[in-house]
GROMACS .gro file of N, CA and C in nm:
model
  366
    1MET      N    1  -0.258  -1.946  -1.149
    1MET     CA    2  -0.388  -1.973  -1.093
    1MET      C    3  -0.394  -2.122  -1.064
    2GLY      N    4  -0.436  -2.159  -0.945
    2GLY     CA    5  -0.444  -2.299  -0.907
    2GLY      C    6  -0.556  -2.371  -0.980
    3ARG      N    7  -0.551  -2.503  -0.974
    3ARG     CA    8  -0.652  -2.583  -1.044
    3ARG      C    9  -0.792  -2.556  -0.993
    4PHE      N   10  -0.805  -2.548  -0.861
    4PHE     CA   11  -0.938  -2.527  -0.803
    4PHE      C   12  -0.994  -2.391  -0.842
    5ARG      N   13  -0.911  -2.287  -0.831
    5ARG     CA   14  -0.959  -2.153  -0.868
    5ARG      C   15  -0.988  -2.145  -1.016
    6ARG      N   16  -0.907  -2.209  -1.099
    6ARG     CA   17  -0.931  -2.207  -1.243
    6ARG      C   18  -1.064  -2.276  -1.276
    7ARG      N   19  -1.089  -2.390  -1.210
    7ARG     CA   20  -1.214  -2.461  -1.233
    7ARG      C   21  -1.333  -2.378  -1.187
    8MET      N   22  -1.321  -2.313  -1.072
    8MET     CA   23  -1.428  -2.228  -1.021
    8MET      C   24  -1.451  -2.110  -1.116
    9TYR      N   25  -1.343  -2.053  -1.166
    9TYR     CA   26  -1.357  -1.941  -1.258
    9TYR      C   27  -1.427  -1.984  -1.386
   10GLU      N   28  -1.388  -2.100  -1.438
   10GLU     CA   29  -1.449  -2.149  -1.562
   10GLU      C   30  -1.597  -2.178  -1.544
   11GLU      N   31  -1.635  -2.229  -1.425
   11GLU     CA   32  -1.775  -2.259  -1.400
   11GLU      C   33  -1.860  -2.133  -1.389
   12TYR      N   34  -1.805  -2.030  -1.327
   12TYR     CA   35  -1.883  -1.909  -1.301
   12TYR      C   36  -1.846  -1.792  -1.392
   13ALA      N   37  -1.761  -1.813  -1.489
   13ALA     CA   38  -1.716  -1.703  -1.575
   13ALA      C   39  -1.831  -1.644  -1.654
   14HIS      N   40  -1.923  -1.724  -1.696
   14HIS     CA   41  -2.034  -1.673  -1.776
   14HIS      C   42  -2.124  -1.580  -1.696
   15GLU      N   43  -2.129  -1.597  -1.564
   15GLU     CA   44  -2.213  -1.511  -1.481
   15GLU      C   45  -2.152  -1.372  -1.463
   16PHE      N   46  -2.021  -1.365  -1.456
   16PHE     CA   47  -1.956  -1.239  -1.423
   16PHE      C   48  -1.892  -1.170  -1.542
   17SER      N   49  -1.872  -1.238  -1.651
   17SER     CA   50  -1.800  -1.178  -1.762
   17SER      C   51  -1.878  -1.064  -1.827
   18THR      N   52  -2.010  -1.065  -1.816
   18THR     CA   53  -2.089  -0.959  -1.877
   18THR      C   54  -2.100  -0.836  -1.787
   19ASP      N   55  -2.072  -0.851  -1.660
   19ASP     CA   56  -2.084  -0.739  -1.566
   19ASP      C   57  -1.951  -0.665  -1.560
   20GLU      N   58  -1.943  -0.555  -1.632
   20GLU     CA   59  -1.818  -0.478  -1.641
   20GLU      C   60  -1.778  -0.418  -1.507
   21SER      N   61  -1.874  -0.373  -1.428
   21SER     CA   62  -1.840  -0.315  -1.298
   21SER      C   63  -1.780  -0.420  -1.206
   22TYR      N   64  -1.829  -0.544  -1.214
   22TYR     CA   65  -1.770  -0.651  -1.133
   22TYR      C   66  -1.628  -0.678  -1.178
   23ASN      N   67  -1.605  -0.683  -1.308
   23ASN     CA   68  -1.470  -0.709  -1.359
   23ASN      C   69  -1.373  -0.599  -1.316
   24ASN      N   70  -1.416  -0.473  -1.321
   24ASN     CA   71  -1.330  -0.363  -1.277
   24ASN      C   72  -1.300  -0.373  -1.128
   25ALA      N   73  -1.403  -0.400  -1.049
   25ALA     CA   74  -1.383  -0.413  -0.904
   25ALA      C   75  -1.293  -0.531  -0.873
   26TYR      N   76  -1.310  -0.641  -0.944
   26TYR     CA   77  -1.227  -0.759  -0.922
   26TYR      C   78  -1.081  -0.728  -0.951
   27ARG      N   79  -1.055  -0.658  -1.061
   27ARG     CA   80  -0.917  -0.621  -1.095
   27ARG      C   81  -0.856  -0.528  -0.989
   28LYS      N   82  -0.935  -0.432  -0.940
   28LYS     CA   83  -0.884  -0.340  -0.838
   28LYS      C   84  -0.851  -0.414  -0.709
   29VAL      N   85  -0.938  -0.507  -0.670
   29VAL     CA   86  -0.914  -0.583  -0.548
   29VAL      C   87  -0.789  -0.670  -0.563
   30LYS      N   88  -0.770  -0.732  -0.679
   30LYS     CA   89  -0.652  -0.814  -0.702
   30LYS      C   90  -0.524  -0.728  -0.698
   31ARG      N   91  -0.529  -0.608  -0.754
   31ARG     CA   92  -0.412  -0.520  -0.750
   31ARG      C   93  -0.382  -0.474  -0.608
   32LEU      N   94  -0.488  -0.443  -0.532
   32LEU     CA   95  -0.471  -0.401  -0.394
   32LEU      C   96  -0.415  -0.515  -0.310
   33LYS      N   97  -0.467  -0.635  -0.331
   33LYS     CA   98  -0.417  -0.752  -0.258
   33LYS      C   99  -0.270  -0.777  -0.291
   34GLY      N  100  -0.234  -0.761  -0.418
   34GLY     CA  101  -0.095  -0.777  -0.458
   34GLY      C  102  -0.004  -0.675  -0.392
   35PHE      N  103  -0.051  -0.551  -0.381
   35PHE     CA  104   0.030  -0.449  -0.315
   35PHE      C  105   0.049  -0.480  -0.167
   36TYR      N  106  -0.059  -0.521  -0.099
   36TYR     CA  107  -0.046  -0.553   0.043
   36TYR      C  108   0.044  -0.674   0.066
   37SER      N  109   0.041  -0.770  -0.023
   37SER     CA  110   0.133  -0.884  -0.013
   37SER      C  111   0.278  -0.837  -0.031
   38HIS      N  112   0.299  -0.750  -0.127
   38HIS     CA  113   0.431  -0.693  -0.151
   38HIS      C  114   0.481  -0.618  -0.028
   39LEU      N  115   0.394  -0.537   0.032
   39LEU     CA  116   0.430  -0.461   0.150
   39LEU      C  117   0.463  -0.554   0.267
   40ARG      N  118   0.384  -0.659   0.286
   40ARG     CA  119   0.409  -0.752   0.396
   40ARG      C  120   0.544  -0.821   0.380
   41ILE      N  121   0.575  -0.868   0.259
   41ILE     CA  122   0.703  -0.934   0.234
   41ILE      C  123   0.819  -0.836   0.251
   42TYR      N  124   0.800  -0.711   0.207
   42TYR     CA  125   0.901  -0.607   0.224
   42TYR      C  126   0.935  -0.588   0.372
   43LEU      N  127   0.832  -0.577   0.456
   43LEU     CA  128   0.855  -0.556   0.599
   43LEU      C  129   0.923  -0.676   0.663
   44ILE      N  130   0.878  -0.796   0.631
   44ILE     CA  131   0.936  -0.916   0.692
   44ILE      C  132   1.082  -0.933   0.652
   45VAL      N  133   1.112  -0.922   0.524
   45VAL     CA  134   1.249  -0.944   0.477
   45VAL      C  135   1.344  -0.839   0.534
   46ASN      N  136   1.302  -0.714   0.534
   46ASN     CA  137   1.392  -0.610   0.585
   46ASN      C  138   1.408  -0.618   0.735
   47LEU      N  139   1.307  -0.662   0.806
   47LEU     CA  140   1.321  -0.685   0.949
   47LEU      C  141   1.421  -0.798   0.976
   48ILE      N  142   1.414  -0.903   0.897
   48ILE     CA  143   1.510  -1.014   0.910
   48ILE      C  144   1.651  -0.967   0.881
   49ILE      N  145   1.669  -0.884   0.779
   49ILE     CA  146   1.803  -0.833   0.746
   49ILE      C  147   1.858  -0.749   0.860
   50ILE      N  148   1.777  -0.663   0.917
   50ILE     CA  149   1.824  -0.578   1.027
   50ILE      C  150   1.857  -0.662   1.150
   51ILE      N  151   1.773  -0.758   1.182
   51ILE     CA  152   1.800  -0.844   1.298
   51ILE      C  153   1.924  -0.929   1.275
   52ALA      N  154   1.943  -0.980   1.152
   52ALA     CA  155   2.062  -1.059   1.122
   52ALA      C  156   2.189  -0.975   1.135
   53ASN      N  157   2.186  -0.851   1.091
   53ASN     CA  158   2.304  -0.766   1.105
   53ASN      C  159   2.330  -0.731   1.250
   54LEU      N  160   2.226  -0.714   1.327
   54LEU     CA  161   2.243  -0.686   1.470
   54LEU      C  162   2.297  -0.809   1.541
   55ASN      N  163   2.248  -0.928   1.509
   55ASN     CA  164   2.296  -1.051   1.571
   55ASN      C  165   2.438  -1.084   1.530
   56LYS      N  166   2.478  -1.044   1.409
   56LYS     CA  167   2.615  -1.066   1.364
   56LYS      C  168   2.712  -0.995   1.458
   57ASP      N  169   2.678  -0.876   1.500
   57ASP     CA  170   2.763  -0.802   1.593
   57ASP      C  171   2.761  -0.863   1.732
   58ILE      N  172   2.649  -0.916   1.773
   58ILE     CA  173   2.641  -0.974   1.907
   58ILE      C  174   2.733  -1.094   1.918
   59PHE      N  175   2.737  -1.180   1.815
   59PHE     CA  176   2.818  -1.301   1.822
   59PHE      C  177   2.965  -1.275   1.797
   60THR      N  178   3.001  -1.170   1.728
   60THR     CA  179   3.142  -1.148   1.697
   60THR      C  180   3.208  -1.045   1.787
   61HIS      N  181   3.139  -0.938   1.820
   61HIS     CA  182   3.204  -0.830   1.893
   61HIS      C  183   3.133  -0.795   2.023
   62GLY      N  184   3.028  -0.861   2.056
   62GLY     CA  185   2.946  -0.818   2.168
   62GLY      C  186   2.838  -0.726   2.115
   63ILE      N  187   2.767  -0.662   2.202
   63ILE     CA  188   2.658  -0.576   2.159
   63ILE      C  189   2.711  -0.438   2.124
   64HIS      N  190   2.703  -0.404   1.997
   64HIS     CA  191   2.740  -0.272   1.946
   64HIS      C  192   2.631  -0.230   1.849
   65ALA      N  193   2.613  -0.104   1.836
   65ALA     CA  194   2.514  -0.053   1.742
   65ALA      C  195   2.578  -0.015   1.610
   66SER      N  196   2.699  -0.067   1.583
   66SER     CA  197   2.770  -0.026   1.462
   66SER      C  198   2.698  -0.073   1.336
   67SER      N  199   2.638  -0.192   1.338
   67SER     CA  200   2.572  -0.241   1.217
   67SER      C  201   2.443  -0.164   1.188
   68LEU      N  202   2.387  -0.102   1.289
   68LEU     CA  203   2.266  -0.025   1.266
   68LEU      C  204   2.296   0.109   1.198
   69SER      N  205   2.420   0.151   1.199
   69SER     CA  206   2.455   0.277   1.136
   69SER      C  207   2.525   0.257   1.001
   70GLU      N  208   2.536   0.133   0.955
   70GLU     CA  209   2.601   0.107   0.827
   70GLU      C  210   2.500   0.112   0.713
   71TRP      N  211   2.546   0.158   0.597
   71TRP     CA  212   2.461   0.170   0.479
   71TRP      C  213   2.413   0.033   0.430
   72GLU      N  214   2.497  -0.070   0.442
   72GLU     CA  215   2.462  -0.202   0.392
   72GLU      C  216   2.338  -0.259   0.461
   73THR      N  217   2.314  -0.218   0.584
   73THR     CA  218   2.198  -0.267   0.657
   73THR      C  219   2.068  -0.217   0.594
   74TYR      N  220   2.068  -0.096   0.546
   74TYR     CA  221   1.946  -0.035   0.496
   74TYR      C  222   1.939  -0.021   0.344
   75SER      N  223   2.044  -0.062   0.273
   75SER     CA  224   2.044  -0.044   0.128
   75SER      C  225   1.934  -0.124   0.060
   76THR      N  226   1.912  -0.246   0.107
   76THR     CA  227   1.805  -0.327   0.048
   76THR      C  228   1.670  -0.262   0.070
   77ALA      N  229   1.647  -0.216   0.192
   77ALA     CA  230   1.520  -0.151   0.223
   77ALA      C  231   1.502  -0.024   0.141
   78PHE      N  232   1.608   0.050   0.120
   78PHE     CA  233   1.599   0.175   0.045
   78PHE      C  234   1.561   0.150  -0.101
   79PHE      N  235   1.638   0.063  -0.168
   79PHE     CA  236   1.612   0.041  -0.310
   79PHE      C  237   1.482  -0.035  -0.333
   80TRP      N  238   1.452  -0.130  -0.247
   80TRP     CA  239   1.326  -0.202  -0.259
   80TRP      C  240   1.210  -0.108  -0.227
   81GLY      N  241   1.233  -0.013  -0.137
   81GLY     CA  242   1.131   0.086  -0.105
   81GLY      C  243   1.095   0.173  -0.223
   82ILE      N  244   1.192   0.202  -0.308
   82ILE     CA  245   1.164   0.277  -0.430
   82ILE      C  246   1.070   0.196  -0.520
   83GLY      N  247   1.098   0.068  -0.532
   83GLY     CA  248   1.011  -0.019  -0.611
   83GLY      C  249   0.873  -0.032  -0.549
   84LEU      N  250   0.867  -0.038  -0.417
   84LEU     CA  251   0.739  -0.047  -0.347
   84LEU      C  252   0.659   0.082  -0.365
   85ALA      N  253   0.726   0.195  -0.364
   85ALA     CA  254   0.657   0.323  -0.388
   85ALA      C  255   0.602   0.328  -0.530
   86ALA      N  256   0.677   0.276  -0.626
   86ALA     CA  257   0.627   0.271  -0.764
   86ALA      C  258   0.506   0.179  -0.773
   87HIS      N  259   0.510   0.067  -0.701
   87HIS     CA  260   0.395  -0.024  -0.700
   87HIS      C  261   0.274   0.044  -0.637
   88ALA      N  262   0.296   0.119  -0.529
   88ALA     CA  263   0.186   0.191  -0.464
   88ALA      C  264   0.125   0.295  -0.559
   89MET      N  265   0.210   0.363  -0.634
   89MET     CA  266   0.159   0.463  -0.728
   89MET      C  267   0.079   0.398  -0.841
   90SER      N  268   0.119   0.277  -0.880
   90SER     CA  269   0.044   0.209  -0.986
   90SER      C  270  -0.091   0.159  -0.935
   91VAL      N  271  -0.099   0.126  -0.806
   91VAL     CA  272  -0.224   0.075  -0.750
   91VAL      C  273  -0.317   0.189  -0.710
   92PHE      N  274  -0.265   0.287  -0.638
   92PHE     CA  275  -0.348   0.393  -0.583
   92PHE      C  276  -0.357   0.515  -0.673
   93GLY      N  277  -0.274   0.523  -0.772
   93GLY     CA  278  -0.273   0.639  -0.860
   93GLY      C  279  -0.174   0.743  -0.809
   94ARG      N  280  -0.159   0.847  -0.884
   94ARG     CA  281  -0.062   0.950  -0.848
   94ARG      C  282  -0.109   1.035  -0.731
   95ASP      N  283  -0.240   1.045  -0.714
   95ASP     CA  284  -0.295   1.128  -0.607
   95ASP      C  285  -0.329   1.042  -0.486
   96ILE      N  286  -0.226   0.989  -0.421
   96ILE     CA  287  -0.249   0.901  -0.306
   96ILE      C  288  -0.308   0.981  -0.191
   97PHE      N  289  -0.252   1.096  -0.163
   97PHE     CA  290  -0.296   1.174  -0.049
   97PHE      C  291  -0.402   1.278  -0.084
   98PHE      N  292  -0.395   1.331  -0.204
   98PHE     CA  293  -0.488   1.434  -0.246
   98PHE      C  294  -0.567   1.383  -0.364
   99SER      N  295  -0.686   1.335  -0.340
   99SER     CA  296  -0.769   1.285  -0.449
   99SER      C  297  -0.820   1.402  -0.533
  100SER      N  298  -0.887   1.369  -0.641
  100SER     CA  299  -0.932   1.474  -0.733
  100SER      C  300  -1.036   1.566  -0.670
  101ASP      N  301  -1.116   1.514  -0.578
  101ASP     CA  302  -1.217   1.598  -0.515
  101ASP      C  303  -1.173   1.651  -0.379
  102TRP      N  304  -1.046   1.631  -0.343
  102TRP     CA  305  -0.995   1.676  -0.214
  102TRP      C  306  -1.005   1.828  -0.202
  103GLU      N  307  -0.966   1.899  -0.307
  103GLU     CA  308  -0.970   2.046  -0.304
  103GLU      C  309  -1.112   2.097  -0.283
  104GLN      N  310  -1.206   2.038  -0.352
  104GLN     CA  311  -1.345   2.082  -0.338
  104GLN      C  312  -1.397   2.058  -0.197
  105LYS      N  313  -1.362   1.945  -0.139
  105LYS     CA  314  -1.404   1.915  -0.002
  105LYS      C  315  -1.344   2.015   0.098
  106LYS      N  316  -1.218   2.047   0.080
  106LYS     CA  317  -1.152   2.143   0.170
  106LYS      C  318  -1.212   2.283   0.155
  107ILE      N  319  -1.237   2.324   0.032
  107ILE     CA  320  -1.298   2.455   0.009
  107ILE      C  321  -1.434   2.461   0.075
  108GLN      N  322  -1.514   2.355   0.058
  108GLN     CA  323  -1.646   2.349   0.119
  108GLN      C  324  -1.637   2.352   0.272
  109LYS      N  325  -1.541   2.282   0.326
  109LYS     CA  326  -1.523   2.279   0.471
  109LYS      C  327  -1.489   2.417   0.525
  110TYR      N  328  -1.397   2.487   0.459
  110TYR     CA  329  -1.359   2.621   0.505
  110TYR      C  330  -1.472   2.721   0.487
  111MET      N  331  -1.549   2.705   0.381
  111MET     CA  332  -1.663   2.794   0.362
  111MET      C  333  -1.768   2.772   0.472
  112GLU      N  334  -1.793   2.646   0.507
  112GLU     CA  335  -1.887   2.618   0.615
  112GLU      C  336  -1.836   2.671   0.749
  113LYS      N  337  -1.707   2.657   0.772
  113LYS     CA  338  -1.647   2.706   0.896
  113LYS      C  339  -1.658   2.859   0.903
  114GLU      N  340  -1.630   2.924   0.792
  114GLU     CA  341  -1.640   3.070   0.786
  114GLU      C  342  -1.785   3.116   0.806
  115ALA      N  343  -1.878   3.046   0.746
  115ALA     CA  344  -2.020   3.080   0.762
  115ALA      C  345  -2.065   3.060   0.906
  116ALA      N  346  -2.015   2.958   0.971
  116ALA     CA  347  -2.049   2.936   1.112
  116ALA      C  348  -1.993   3.046   1.201
  117ASN      N  349  -1.873   3.094   1.168
  117ASN     CA  350  -1.812   3.201   1.247
  117ASN      C  351  -1.883   3.335   1.225
  118THR      N  352  -1.929   3.362   1.105
  118THR     CA  353  -1.997   3.490   1.080
  118THR      C  354  -2.137   3.491   1.140
  119ASN      N  355  -2.204   3.376   1.142
  119ASN     CA  356  -2.339   3.369   1.200
  119ASN      C  357  -2.336   3.360   1.351
  120LYS      N  358  -2.220   3.344   1.406
  120LYS     CA  359  -2.207   3.325   1.550
  120LYS      C  360  -2.251   3.448   1.627
  121TRP      N  361  -2.221   3.567   1.577
  121TRP     CA  362  -2.248   3.692   1.651
  121TRP      C  363  -2.373   3.762   1.604
  122GLU      N  364  -2.443   3.707   1.511
  122GLU     CA  365  -2.563   3.773   1.461
  122GLU      C  366  -2.684   3.741   1.545
   0.00000   0.00000   0.00000
């Protein structure tokens, strides 16, 4: 934590330390920000690696797509991607795509759709 942020936190800590909902929201935002920073660095570094491998072929052999089909080009992205997926699961939880109330929303949607279809001909 930088000096300025630490000083600001110390000045205003008494205002926010008692508000538990603020503290929870603050922690969630910091974790989300950390994940997005991780994702941005992942994309930039792996893009640089792929471009560097492509340029290596241009300067040595001319333009060939051989480096794009080699495992070494994508190995960093693959293994780092596993770590990034673990980070995403820690931030968003295990139910990234299907939240706890997803099933209830879908059931309600289908029931409404079915009710609209049955009332259509009455």
